Tab-separated table of C-alpha atoms and ligand atoms in Angstrom:
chain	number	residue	atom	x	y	z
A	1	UNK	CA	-22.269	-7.962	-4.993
A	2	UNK	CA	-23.599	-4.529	-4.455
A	3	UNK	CA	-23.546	-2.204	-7.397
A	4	UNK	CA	-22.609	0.755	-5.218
A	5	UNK	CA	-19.301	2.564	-6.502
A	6	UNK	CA	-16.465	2.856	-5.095
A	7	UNK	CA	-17.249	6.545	-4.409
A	8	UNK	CA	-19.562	5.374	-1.758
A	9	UNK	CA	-16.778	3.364	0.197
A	10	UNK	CA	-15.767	4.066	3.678
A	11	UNK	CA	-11.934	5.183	3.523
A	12	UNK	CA	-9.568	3.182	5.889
A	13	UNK	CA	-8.743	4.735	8.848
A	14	UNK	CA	-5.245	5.429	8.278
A	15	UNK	CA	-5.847	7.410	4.599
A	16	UNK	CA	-5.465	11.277	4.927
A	17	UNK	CA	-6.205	11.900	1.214
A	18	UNK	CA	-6.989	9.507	-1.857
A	19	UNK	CA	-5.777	10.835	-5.679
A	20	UNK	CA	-7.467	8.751	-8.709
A	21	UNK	CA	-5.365	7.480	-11.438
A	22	UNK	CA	-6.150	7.690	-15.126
A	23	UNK	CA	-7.058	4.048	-14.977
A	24	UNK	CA	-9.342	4.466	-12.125
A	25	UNK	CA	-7.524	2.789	-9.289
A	26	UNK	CA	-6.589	4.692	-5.954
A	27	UNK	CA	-3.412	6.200	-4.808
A	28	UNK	CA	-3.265	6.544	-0.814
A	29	UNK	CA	-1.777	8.824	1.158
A	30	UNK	CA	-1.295	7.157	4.237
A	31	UNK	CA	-0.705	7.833	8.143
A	32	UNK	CA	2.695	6.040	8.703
A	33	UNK	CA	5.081	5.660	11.911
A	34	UNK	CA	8.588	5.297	11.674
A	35	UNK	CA	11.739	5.289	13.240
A	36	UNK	CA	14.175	8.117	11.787
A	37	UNK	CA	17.552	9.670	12.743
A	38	UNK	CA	16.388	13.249	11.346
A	39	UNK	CA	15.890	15.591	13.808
A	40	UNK	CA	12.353	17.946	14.555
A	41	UNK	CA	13.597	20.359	11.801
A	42	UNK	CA	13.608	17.351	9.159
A	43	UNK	CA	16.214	16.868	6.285
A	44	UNK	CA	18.810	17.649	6.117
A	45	UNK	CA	19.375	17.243	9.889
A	46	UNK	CA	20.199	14.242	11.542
A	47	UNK	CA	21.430	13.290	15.144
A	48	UNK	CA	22.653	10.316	16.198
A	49	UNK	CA	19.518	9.736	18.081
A	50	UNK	CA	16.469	7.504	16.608
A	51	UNK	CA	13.239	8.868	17.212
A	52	UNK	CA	9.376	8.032	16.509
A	53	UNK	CA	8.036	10.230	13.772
A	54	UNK	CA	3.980	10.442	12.710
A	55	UNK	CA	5.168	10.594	8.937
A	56	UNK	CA	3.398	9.692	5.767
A	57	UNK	CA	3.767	6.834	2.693
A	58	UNK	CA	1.718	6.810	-0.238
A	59	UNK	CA	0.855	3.857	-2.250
A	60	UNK	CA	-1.016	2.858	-5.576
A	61	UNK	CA	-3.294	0.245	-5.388
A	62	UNK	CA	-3.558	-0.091	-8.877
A	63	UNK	CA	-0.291	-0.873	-9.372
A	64	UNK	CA	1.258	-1.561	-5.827
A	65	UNK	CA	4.415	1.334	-6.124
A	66	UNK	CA	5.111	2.838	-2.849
A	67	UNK	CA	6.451	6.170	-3.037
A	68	UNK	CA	8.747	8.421	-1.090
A	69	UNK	CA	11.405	10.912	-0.886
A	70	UNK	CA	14.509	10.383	-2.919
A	71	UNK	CA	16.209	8.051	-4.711
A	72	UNK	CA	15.499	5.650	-1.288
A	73	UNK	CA	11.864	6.277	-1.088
A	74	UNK	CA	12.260	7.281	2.503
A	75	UNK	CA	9.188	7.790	4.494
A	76	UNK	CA	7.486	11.655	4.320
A	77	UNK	CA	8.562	13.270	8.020
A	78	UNK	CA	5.816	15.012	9.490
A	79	UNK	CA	6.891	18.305	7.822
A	80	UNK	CA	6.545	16.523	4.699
A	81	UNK	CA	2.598	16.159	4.120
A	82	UNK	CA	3.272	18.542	1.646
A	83	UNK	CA	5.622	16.983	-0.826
A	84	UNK	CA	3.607	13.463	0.074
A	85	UNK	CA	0.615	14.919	-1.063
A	86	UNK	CA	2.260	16.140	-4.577
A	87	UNK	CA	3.714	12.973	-5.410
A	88	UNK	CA	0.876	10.817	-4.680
A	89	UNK	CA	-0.910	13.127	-6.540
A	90	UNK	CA	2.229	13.017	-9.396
A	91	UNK	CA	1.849	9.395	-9.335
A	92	UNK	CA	-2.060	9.202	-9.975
A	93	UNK	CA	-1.491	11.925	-12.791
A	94	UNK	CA	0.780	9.442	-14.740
A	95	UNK	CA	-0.648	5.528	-13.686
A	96	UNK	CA	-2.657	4.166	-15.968
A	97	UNK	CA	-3.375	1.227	-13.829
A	98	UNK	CA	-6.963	-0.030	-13.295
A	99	UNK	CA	-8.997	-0.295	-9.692
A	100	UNK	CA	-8.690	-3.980	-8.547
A	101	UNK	CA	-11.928	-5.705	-8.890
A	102	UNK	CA	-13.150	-5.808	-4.889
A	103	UNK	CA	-15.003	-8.921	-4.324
B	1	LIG	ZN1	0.224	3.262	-9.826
């Protein structure tokens, strides 16, 4: 096992940003494609017409919570990066979980 950090390590493809909890394990804000009924302009509009978004999902992998918008933790729409990126960063602020050892 190499002593490198996990500073060093290559991000996945799909993570736009990476927030570090208080316990040292990563939050991810991730590339995610969905289905959704809201239209271009984003909530609260909806049609009755599913479409293919490029939205966003973050998720702790200290503790495994997967985060969203709402009470439903719906998926970020593309004019969400903004919000996404807040409560990722929300979430890191208040986990205390730990990185996962990586073997
Ligand atoms: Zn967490």
């Amino acid at each position: 096992m190499s002593t490198s950090t996990t500073w060093a390590t290559a991000w996945p493809e799909d993570v736009l940003a990476r927030y570090l909890t208080v316990g040292g394990a990563h939050v991810d804000l991730l590339r995610h494609k969905f289905r959704t009924r809201y239209t271009p302009q984003g909530r609260p509009f909806v049609s009755d017409q599913w479409r293919e978004v490029d939205g966003f999902i973050w998720q702790c992998r200290g503790c495994d919570t997967r985060g969203g918008v709402g009470v439903f933790d719906d998926q970020y729409l593309p004019n969400e990066r903004k919000q996404a990126n807040e409560d990722a960063n929300s979430h890191a602020a208040a986990c205390r979980s730990m990185a996962r050892p990586v073997h």
